[in-house]
Coordinates of C-alpha atoms in Angstrom, one line a residue:
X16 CA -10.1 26.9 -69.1
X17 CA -11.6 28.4 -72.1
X18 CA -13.2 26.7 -75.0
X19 CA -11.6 26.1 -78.1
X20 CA -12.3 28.5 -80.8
X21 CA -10.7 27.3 -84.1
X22 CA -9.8 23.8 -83.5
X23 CA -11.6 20.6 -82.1
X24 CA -10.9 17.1 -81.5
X25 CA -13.3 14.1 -80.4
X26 CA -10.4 12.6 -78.1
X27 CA -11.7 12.5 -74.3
X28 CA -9.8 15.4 -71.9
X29 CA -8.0 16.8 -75.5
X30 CA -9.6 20.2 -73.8
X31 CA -5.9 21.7 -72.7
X32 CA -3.8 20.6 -75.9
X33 CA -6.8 22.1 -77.6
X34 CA -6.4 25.4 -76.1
X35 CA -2.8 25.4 -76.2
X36 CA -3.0 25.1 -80.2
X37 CA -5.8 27.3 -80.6
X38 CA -3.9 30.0 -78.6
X39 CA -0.8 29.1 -81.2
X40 CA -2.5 29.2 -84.6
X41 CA -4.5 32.4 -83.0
X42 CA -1.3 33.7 -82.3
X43 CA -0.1 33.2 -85.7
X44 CA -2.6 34.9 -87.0
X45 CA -2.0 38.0 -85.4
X46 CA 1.5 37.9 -86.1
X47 CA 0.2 38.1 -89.4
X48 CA -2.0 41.0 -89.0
X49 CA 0.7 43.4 -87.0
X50 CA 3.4 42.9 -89.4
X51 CA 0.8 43.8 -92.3
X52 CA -0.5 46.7 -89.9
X53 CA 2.8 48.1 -88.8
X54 CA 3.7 47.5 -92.9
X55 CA 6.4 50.6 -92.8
X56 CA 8.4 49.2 -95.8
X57 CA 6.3 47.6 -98.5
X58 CA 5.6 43.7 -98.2
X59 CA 7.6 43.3 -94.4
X60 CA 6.3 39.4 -93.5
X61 CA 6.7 38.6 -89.7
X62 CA 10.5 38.8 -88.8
X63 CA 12.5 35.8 -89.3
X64 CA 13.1 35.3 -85.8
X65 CA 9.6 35.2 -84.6
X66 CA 9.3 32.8 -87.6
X67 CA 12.1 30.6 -86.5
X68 CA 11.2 30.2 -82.9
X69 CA 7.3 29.2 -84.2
X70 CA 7.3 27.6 -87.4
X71 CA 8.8 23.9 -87.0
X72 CA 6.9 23.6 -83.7
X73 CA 3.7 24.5 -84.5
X74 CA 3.5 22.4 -87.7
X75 CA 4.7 19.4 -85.2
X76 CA 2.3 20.0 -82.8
X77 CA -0.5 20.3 -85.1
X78 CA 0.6 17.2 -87.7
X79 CA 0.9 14.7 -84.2
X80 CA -2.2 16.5 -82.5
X81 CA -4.3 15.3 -86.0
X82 CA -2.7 12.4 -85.8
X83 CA -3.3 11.4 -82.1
X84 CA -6.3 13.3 -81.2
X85 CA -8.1 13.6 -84.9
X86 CA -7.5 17.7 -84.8
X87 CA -9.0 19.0 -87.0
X88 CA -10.6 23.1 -87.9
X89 CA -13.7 23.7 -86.1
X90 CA -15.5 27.0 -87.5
X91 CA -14.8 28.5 -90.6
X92 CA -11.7 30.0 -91.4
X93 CA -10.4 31.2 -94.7
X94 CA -7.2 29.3 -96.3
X95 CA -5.9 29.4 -99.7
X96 CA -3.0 26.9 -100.6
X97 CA 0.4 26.8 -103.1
X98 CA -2.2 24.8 -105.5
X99 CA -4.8 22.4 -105.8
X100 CA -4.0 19.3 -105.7
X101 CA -3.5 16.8 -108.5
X102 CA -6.8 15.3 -108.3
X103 CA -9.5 17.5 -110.0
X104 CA -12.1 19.4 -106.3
X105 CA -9.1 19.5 -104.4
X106 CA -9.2 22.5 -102.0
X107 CA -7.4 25.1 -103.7
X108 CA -8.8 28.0 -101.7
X109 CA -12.0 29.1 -99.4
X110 CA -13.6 27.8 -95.6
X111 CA -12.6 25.1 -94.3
X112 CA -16.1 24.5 -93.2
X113 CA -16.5 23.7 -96.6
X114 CA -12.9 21.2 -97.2
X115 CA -12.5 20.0 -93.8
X116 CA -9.9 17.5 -94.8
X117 CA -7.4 20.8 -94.7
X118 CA -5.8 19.8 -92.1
X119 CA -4.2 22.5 -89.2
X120 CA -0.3 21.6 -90.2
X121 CA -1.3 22.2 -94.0
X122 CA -2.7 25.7 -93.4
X123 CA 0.5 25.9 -90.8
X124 CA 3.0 25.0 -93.4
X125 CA 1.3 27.2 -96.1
X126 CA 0.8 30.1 -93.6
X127 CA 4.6 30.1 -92.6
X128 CA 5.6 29.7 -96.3
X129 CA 3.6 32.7 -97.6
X130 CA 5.1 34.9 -95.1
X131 CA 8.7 33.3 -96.4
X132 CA 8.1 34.7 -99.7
X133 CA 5.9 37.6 -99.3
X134 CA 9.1 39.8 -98.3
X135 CA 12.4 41.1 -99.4
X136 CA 13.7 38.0 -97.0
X137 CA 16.6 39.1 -93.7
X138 CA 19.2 41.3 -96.4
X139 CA 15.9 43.6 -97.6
X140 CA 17.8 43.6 -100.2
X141 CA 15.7 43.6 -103.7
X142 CA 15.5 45.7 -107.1
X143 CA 12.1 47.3 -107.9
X144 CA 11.4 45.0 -110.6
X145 CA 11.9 42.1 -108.2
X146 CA 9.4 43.5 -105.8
X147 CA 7.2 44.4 -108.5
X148 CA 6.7 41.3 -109.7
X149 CA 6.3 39.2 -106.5
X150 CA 3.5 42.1 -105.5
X151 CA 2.2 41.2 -108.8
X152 CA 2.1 37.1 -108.3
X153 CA 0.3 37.8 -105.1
X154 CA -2.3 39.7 -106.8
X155 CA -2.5 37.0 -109.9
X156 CA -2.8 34.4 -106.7
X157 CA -5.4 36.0 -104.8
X158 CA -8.0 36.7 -108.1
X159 CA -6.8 32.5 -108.9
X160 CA -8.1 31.8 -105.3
X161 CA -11.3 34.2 -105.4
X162 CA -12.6 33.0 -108.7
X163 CA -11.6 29.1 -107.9
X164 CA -13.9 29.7 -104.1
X165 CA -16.4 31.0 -106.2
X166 CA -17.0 28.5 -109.1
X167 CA -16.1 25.8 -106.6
X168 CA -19.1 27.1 -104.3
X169 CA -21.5 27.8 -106.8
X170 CA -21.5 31.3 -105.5
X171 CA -25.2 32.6 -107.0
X172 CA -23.4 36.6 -106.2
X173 CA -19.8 35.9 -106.8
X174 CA -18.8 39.1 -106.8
X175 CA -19.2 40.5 -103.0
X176 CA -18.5 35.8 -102.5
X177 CA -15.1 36.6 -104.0
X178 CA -14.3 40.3 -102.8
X179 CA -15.0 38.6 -99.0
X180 CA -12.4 35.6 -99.2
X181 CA -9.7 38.4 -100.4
X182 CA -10.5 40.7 -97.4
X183 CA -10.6 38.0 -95.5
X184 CA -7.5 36.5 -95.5
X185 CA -5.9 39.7 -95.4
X186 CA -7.9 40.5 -92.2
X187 CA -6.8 37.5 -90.6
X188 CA -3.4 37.7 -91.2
X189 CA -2.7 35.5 -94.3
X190 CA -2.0 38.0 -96.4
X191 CA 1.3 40.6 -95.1
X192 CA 0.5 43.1 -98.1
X193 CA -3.0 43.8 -97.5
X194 CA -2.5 46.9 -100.5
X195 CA -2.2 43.9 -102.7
X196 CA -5.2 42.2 -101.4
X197 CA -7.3 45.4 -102.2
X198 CA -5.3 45.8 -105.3
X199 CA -7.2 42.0 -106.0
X200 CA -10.6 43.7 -104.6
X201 CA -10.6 46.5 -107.0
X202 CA -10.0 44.0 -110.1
X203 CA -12.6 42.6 -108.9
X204 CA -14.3 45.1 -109.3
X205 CA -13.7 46.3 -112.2
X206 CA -15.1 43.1 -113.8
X207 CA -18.0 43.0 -112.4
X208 CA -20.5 43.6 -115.2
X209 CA -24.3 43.4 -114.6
X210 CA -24.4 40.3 -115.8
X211 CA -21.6 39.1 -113.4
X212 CA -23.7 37.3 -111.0
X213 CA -22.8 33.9 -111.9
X214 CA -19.1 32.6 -110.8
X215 CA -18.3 31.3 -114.1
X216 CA -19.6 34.9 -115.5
X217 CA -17.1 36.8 -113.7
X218 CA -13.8 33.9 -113.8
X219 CA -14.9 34.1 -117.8
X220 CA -14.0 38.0 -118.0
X221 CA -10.7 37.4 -116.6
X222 CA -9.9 33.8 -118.5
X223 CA -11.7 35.2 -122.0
X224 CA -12.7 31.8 -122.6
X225 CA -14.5 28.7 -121.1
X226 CA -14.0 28.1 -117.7
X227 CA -10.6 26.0 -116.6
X228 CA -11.1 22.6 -116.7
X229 CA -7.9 21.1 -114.8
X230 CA -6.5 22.1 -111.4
X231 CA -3.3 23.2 -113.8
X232 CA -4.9 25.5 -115.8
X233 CA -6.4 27.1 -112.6
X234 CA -2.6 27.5 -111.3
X235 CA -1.2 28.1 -114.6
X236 CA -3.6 29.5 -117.5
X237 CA -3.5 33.3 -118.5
X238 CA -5.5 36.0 -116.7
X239 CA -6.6 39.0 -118.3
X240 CA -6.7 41.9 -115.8
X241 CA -9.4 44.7 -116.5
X242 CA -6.5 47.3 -117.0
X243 CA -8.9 50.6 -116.3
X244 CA -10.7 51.6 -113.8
X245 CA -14.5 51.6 -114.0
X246 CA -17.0 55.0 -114.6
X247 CA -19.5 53.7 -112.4
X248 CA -19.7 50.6 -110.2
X249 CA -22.0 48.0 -111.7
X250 CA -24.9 46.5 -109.1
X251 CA -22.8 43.3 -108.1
X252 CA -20.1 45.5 -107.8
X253 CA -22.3 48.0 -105.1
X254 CA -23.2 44.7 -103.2
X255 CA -19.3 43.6 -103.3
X256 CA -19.0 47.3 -101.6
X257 CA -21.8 47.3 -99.5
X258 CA -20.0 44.0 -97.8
X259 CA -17.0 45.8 -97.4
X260 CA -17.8 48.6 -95.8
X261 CA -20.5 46.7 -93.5
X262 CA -17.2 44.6 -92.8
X263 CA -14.8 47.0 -92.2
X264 CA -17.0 49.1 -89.6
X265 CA -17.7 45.6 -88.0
X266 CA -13.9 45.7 -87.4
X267 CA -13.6 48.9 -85.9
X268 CA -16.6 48.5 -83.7
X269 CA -14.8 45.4 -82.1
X270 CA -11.5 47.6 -81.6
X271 CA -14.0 49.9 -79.4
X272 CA -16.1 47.1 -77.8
X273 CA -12.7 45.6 -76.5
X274 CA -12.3 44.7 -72.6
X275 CA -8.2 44.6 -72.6
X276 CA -5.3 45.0 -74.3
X277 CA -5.4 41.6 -75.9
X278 CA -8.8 42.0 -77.7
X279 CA -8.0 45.7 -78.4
X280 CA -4.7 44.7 -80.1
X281 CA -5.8 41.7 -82.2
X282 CA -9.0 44.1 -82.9
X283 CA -6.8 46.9 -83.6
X284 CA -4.7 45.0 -86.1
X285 CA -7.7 43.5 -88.0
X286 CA -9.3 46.7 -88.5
X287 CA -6.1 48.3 -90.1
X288 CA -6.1 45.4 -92.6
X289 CA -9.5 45.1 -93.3
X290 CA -9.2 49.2 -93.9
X291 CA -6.1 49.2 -95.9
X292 CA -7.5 46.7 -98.1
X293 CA -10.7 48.7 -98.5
X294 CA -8.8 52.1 -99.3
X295 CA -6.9 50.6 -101.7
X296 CA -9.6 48.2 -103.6
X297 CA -11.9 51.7 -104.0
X298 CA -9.2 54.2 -105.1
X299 CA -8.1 52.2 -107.8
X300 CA -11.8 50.3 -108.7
X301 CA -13.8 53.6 -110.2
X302 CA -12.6 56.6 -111.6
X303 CA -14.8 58.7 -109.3
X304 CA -16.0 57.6 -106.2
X305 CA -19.3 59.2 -105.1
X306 CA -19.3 61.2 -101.9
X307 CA -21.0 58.7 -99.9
X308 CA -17.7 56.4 -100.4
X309 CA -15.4 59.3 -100.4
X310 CA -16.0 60.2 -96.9
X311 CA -15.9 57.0 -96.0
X312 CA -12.7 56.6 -97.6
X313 CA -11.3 59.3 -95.6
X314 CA -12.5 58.3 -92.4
X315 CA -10.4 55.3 -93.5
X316 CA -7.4 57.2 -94.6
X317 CA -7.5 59.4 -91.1
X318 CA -7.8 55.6 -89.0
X319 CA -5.2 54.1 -91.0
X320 CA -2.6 57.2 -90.0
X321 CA -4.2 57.2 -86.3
X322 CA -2.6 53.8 -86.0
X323 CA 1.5 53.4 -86.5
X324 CA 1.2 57.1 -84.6
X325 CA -1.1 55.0 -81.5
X326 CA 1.3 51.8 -81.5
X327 CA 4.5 54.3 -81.0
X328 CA 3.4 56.3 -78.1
X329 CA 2.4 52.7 -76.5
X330 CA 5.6 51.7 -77.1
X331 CA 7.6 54.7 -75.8
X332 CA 4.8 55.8 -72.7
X333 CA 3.1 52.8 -72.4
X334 CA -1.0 52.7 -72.4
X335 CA -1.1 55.5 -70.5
X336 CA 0.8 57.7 -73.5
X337 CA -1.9 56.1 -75.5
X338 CA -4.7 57.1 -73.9
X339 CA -3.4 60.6 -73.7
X340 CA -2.7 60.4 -77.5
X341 CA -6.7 60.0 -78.1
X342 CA -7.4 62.3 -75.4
X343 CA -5.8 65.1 -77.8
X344 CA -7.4 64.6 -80.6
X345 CA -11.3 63.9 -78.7
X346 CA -9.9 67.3 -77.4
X347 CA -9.4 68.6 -81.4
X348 CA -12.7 67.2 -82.4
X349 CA -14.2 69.4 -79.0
X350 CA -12.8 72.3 -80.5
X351 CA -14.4 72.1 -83.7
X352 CA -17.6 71.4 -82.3
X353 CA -18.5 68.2 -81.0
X354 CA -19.4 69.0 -78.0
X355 CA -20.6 65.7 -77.3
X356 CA -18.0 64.0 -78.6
X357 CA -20.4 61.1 -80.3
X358 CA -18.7 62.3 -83.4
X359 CA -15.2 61.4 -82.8
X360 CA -16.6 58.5 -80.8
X361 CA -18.0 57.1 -84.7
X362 CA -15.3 58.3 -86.1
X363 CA -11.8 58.2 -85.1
X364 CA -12.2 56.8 -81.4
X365 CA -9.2 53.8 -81.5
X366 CA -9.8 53.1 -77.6
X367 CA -13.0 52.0 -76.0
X368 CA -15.2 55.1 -74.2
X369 CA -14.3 53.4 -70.7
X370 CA -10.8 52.9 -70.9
X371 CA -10.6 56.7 -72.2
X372 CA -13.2 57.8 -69.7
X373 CA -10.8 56.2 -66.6
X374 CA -9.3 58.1 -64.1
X375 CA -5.9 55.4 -64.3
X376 CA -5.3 52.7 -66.6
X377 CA -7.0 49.4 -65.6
X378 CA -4.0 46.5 -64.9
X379 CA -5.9 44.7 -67.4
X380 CA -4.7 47.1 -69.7
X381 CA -1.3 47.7 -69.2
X382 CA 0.2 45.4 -71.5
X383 CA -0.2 42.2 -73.3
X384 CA -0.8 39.0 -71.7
X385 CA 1.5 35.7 -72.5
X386 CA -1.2 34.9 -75.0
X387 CA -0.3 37.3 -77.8
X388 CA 2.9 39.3 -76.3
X389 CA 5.0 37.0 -78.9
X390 CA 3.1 38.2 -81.9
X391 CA 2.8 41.9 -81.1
X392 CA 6.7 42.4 -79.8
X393 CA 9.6 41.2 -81.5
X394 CA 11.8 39.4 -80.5
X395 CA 11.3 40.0 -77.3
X396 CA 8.5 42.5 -75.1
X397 CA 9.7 45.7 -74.6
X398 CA 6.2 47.6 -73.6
X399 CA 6.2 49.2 -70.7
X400 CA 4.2 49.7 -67.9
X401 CA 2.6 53.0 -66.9
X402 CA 3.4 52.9 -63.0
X403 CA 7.0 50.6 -63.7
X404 CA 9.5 53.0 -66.3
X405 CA 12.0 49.4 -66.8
X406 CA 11.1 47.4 -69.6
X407 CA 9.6 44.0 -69.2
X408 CA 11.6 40.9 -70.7
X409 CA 10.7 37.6 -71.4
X410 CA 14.1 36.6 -69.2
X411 CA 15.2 38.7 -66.5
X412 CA 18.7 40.3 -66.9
X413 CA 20.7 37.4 -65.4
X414 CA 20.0 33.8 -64.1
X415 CA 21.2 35.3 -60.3
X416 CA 18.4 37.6 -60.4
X417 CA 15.8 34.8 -61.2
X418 CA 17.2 33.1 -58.4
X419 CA 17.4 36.1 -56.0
X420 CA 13.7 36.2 -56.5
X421 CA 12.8 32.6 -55.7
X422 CA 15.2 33.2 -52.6
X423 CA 12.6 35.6 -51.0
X424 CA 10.5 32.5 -49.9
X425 CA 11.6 29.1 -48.4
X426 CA 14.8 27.2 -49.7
X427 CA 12.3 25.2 -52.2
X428 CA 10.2 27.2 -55.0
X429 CA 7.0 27.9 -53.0
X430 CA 3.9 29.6 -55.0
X431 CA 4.7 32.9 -53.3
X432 CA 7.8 33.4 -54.4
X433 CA 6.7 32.1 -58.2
X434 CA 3.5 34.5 -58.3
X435 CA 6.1 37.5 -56.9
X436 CA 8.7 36.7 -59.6
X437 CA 5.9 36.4 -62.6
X438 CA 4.6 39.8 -61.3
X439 CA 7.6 41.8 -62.1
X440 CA 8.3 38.8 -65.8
X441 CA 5.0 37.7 -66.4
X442 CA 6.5 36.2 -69.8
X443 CA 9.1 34.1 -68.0
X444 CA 8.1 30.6 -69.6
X445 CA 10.1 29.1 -66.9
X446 CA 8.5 30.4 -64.0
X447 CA 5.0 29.7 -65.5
X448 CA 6.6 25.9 -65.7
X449 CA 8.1 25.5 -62.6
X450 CA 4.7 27.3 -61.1
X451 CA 2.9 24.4 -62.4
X452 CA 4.7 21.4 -61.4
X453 CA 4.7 22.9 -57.9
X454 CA 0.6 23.5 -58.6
X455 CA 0.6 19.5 -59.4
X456 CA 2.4 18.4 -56.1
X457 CA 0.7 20.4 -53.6
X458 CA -3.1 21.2 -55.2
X459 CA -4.1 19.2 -58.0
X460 CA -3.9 18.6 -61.8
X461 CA -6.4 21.1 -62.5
X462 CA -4.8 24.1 -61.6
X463 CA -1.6 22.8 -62.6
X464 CA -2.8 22.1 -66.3
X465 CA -3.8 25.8 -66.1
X466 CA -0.9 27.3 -64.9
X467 CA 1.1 25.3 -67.4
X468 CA -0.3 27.1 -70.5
X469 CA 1.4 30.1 -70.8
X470 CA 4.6 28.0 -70.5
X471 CA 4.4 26.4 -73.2
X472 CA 2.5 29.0 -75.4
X473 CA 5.6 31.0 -74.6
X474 CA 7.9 28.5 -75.1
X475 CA 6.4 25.7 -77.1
X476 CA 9.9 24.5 -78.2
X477 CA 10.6 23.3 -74.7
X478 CA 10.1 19.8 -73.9
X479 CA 9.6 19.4 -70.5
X480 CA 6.4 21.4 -70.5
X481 CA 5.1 18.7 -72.8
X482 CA 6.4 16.1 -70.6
X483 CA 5.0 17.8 -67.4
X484 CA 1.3 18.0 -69.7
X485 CA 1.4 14.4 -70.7
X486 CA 1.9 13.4 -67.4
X487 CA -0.9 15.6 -66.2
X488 CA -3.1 13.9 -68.6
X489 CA -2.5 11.0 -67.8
X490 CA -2.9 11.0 -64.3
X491 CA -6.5 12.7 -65.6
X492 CA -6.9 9.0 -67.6
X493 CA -7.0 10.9 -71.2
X494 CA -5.1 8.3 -72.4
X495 CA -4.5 9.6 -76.2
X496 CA -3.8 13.1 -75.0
X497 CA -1.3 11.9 -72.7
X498 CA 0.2 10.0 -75.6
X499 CA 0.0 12.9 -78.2
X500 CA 1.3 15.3 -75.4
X501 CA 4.5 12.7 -74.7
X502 CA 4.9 12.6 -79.0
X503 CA 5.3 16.1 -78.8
X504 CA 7.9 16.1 -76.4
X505 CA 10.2 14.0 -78.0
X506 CA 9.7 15.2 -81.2
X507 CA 10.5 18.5 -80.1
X508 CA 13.5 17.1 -78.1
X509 CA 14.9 15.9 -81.2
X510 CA 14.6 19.1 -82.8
X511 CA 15.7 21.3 -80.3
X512 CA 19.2 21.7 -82.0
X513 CA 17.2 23.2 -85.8
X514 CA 14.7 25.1 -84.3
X515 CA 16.8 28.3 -84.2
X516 CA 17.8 27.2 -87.4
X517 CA 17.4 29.9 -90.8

């Protein structure tokens, strides 16, 4: 199994539950990130279903997990909450590096509850005005959380200190209008005087008075916005830039250094936020942008169209149509003169040189695995393959088909007949479930506590795969995993008939 990468626990043998949260919250995140990216009507949050199926069991897992294990955040990743609170230094905003009693089901429960009311909600139905002014709250939230990081930090440059935690939390997800995070970038921005290098410098030019000295008056107390745009951009403000675009290419450079479809999609998605929020911080930050940031900007712009156009022909042709896609326009950069094509490889190139370079699409490729095929396809997987013109589901088409497959081996689910069936579903949480406790009778735990975690990444909500894991465990002698594991599963029992619930 792989490590964990944002969560940790000192409980013995905690490694599994470890990775199946870490795949979860990851999973979030880029749930996050594609309804921000694929952001076709203004402020769209993650669909409700998606929201339903993932919500109330993740903030369970999480809450029990801390409590039986001691979860907690391992590196840093940027949060921002309803409020501090009531107790002056609460976390209001920032790394959780920095705060780490933020516990995983607090940033769950806030994460889930942004996306609630960052959107029109399941009608769409909303006046101007009302959209307007919620755009407008997140913006007032998002300068409340930058300048609160900063003074809370010290920050000695709190201008780029600030401008980062907004792109960040867009980039990751947190943030569904990522136009409003770089709406918050180019206020920013616009403060930023040369003597703005000080946090309480730049929180004083938007509170036009001392600095707020209760966690109220950092919720509550007025904000003055710079209402104009800027001549020129002051020296904290170039640094605050200089980030940026430093940050942004970082982004795209991972979208081209990916080695499948998972790390290209999650890259993908991440480097349309962080873009999106760069456009739209610089357009409306200076009144004239020099030419170094204006072709930058409109290498921006060009990546920012290349996507939706990308994500449709994988949708309707698979990778392959995808590949052809970028193959058409390295073609239209040929016939303008790179003959070399280095210059649409540092410009426009969404795919990495290899996988455009192949002579067939590698299987690795084809699709998403069950670790992010949730987040990227709604409510259910509908990419195709490129040699295989049927979609794939996350059930097959009727319960006698399932069994028609299992059929094709002995009387009794055998491995063969489980690996045959997840080759033509690979999301089929069932399969993945009934592959591992046939793993745990005839090899060993190991394989079986591998074989178990796409089942219940799939399908968290079902409680025989934590059953089947605390059993696992405890054969292992993990004691307080075991036990956490066994929580879960009767928690989630008892809430099997609300989880579909609005």
């Amino acid at each position: 199994m792989s490590g964990p990468r944002l969560v940790t626990s000192p409980a013995p043998g905690a490694g599994p539950l470890l990775e199946i949260i870490d795949i979860l919250l990851a999973e979030a995140l880029l749930a996050g990130r594609q309804a921000a990216a694929l952001d076709y009507h203004r402020m769209t949050p993650p669909s409700t279903g998606y929201q339903r199926r993932r919500n109330r069991v993740l903030l369970a897992v999480t809450l029990l997990a801390e409590q039986g294990i001691g979860l907690r955040f391992g590196p840093d990743l940027p949060f921002i909450v309803s409020g501090p609170a009531a107790q002056a230094g609460a976390p209001f905003a920032g790394y959780t590096a920095r705060w780490p009693q933020l516990t995983p089901s607090q940033w769950v429960s806030e994460l889930f509850l942004r996306w609630q009311t960052s959107g029109p909600g399941e009608d769409a139905e909303e006046t101007p005005e009302q959209a307007a002014g919620r755009r407008a709250a997140l913006i007032d939230r998002l300068l409340r959380a930058a300048l609160w990081h900063c003074v809370a930090t010290d920050a000695q440059d709190a201008v780029p200190a600030a401008v980062r935690l907004v792109v960040e939390l867009a980039t990751t997800g947190q943030v569904v209008d990522v136009s409003a995070a770089g709406d918050a970038v180019a206020l920013l921005l616009r403060a930023a005087g040369e003597d703005t290098l000080s946090a309480g410098a730049l929180t004083r030019v938007f509170t036009s008075e001392a600095l707020p000295a209760s966690p109220d008056q950092w919720v509550r107390g007025p904000l003055d916005w710079p209402e104009e745009p800027v001549p020129t951009l002051s020296r904290p403000a170039q640094r605050a830039v200089n980030w940026l675009l430093t940050y942004a290419h970082a982004r795209l450079d991972e979208v081209r250094a990916a080695t499948d479809f998972d790390s290209w999609s999650t890259a993908l998605a991440a480097v349309t936020c962080a873009g999106s929020a760069c456009l739209s911080g610089l357009r409306h930050a200076v009144v004239r942008l020099p030419l170094g940031l204006k072709t930058v900007c409109a290498q921006f712009e060009e990546l920012h169209a290349d996507f939706p156009t990308l994500w449709t022909a994988l949708e309707l042709g698979g990778m392959g149509q995808a590949v052809n896609y970028t193959r058409d326009l390295e073609e239209e950069f040929r016939r303008r003169g790179d003959t070399t094509g280095s210059r649409f490889a540092r410009e426009r190139a969404l795919l990495p040189e290899s996988l455009r370079n192949a002579p067939r699409v590698p299987a690795v490729w084809l699709r998403p695995s069950w670790r992010t095929v949730t987040a990227l396809v709604d409510p259910w997987p509908t990419l195709r393959r490129v040699d295989d013109p049927a979609a794939y589901r996350t059930t097959p088409i009727t319960d006698k088909e399932l069994w028609a497959h299992l059929a094709q081996g002995p009387r009794a689910p055998d491995l063969r007949a489980l690996d045959e069936m997840l080759g033509r579903y690979p999301w089929l949480d069932f399969a993945h479930g009934l592959r591992a406790e046939t793993l745990a009778a005839q090899v060993g735990v190991e394989s079986a506590l591998t074989a178990l975690l796409p089942a219940l990444v799939l399908a968290p909500e079902q409680a025989g795969g934590w059953d089947l894991l605390s059993r696992l465990l405890g054969r292992q002698g993990h004691t307080a995993a075991a036990d956490t594991a066994l929580r879960i599963c009767r928690t989630v029992e008892r809430m099997r008939d609300r989880l579909h619930e609005a």
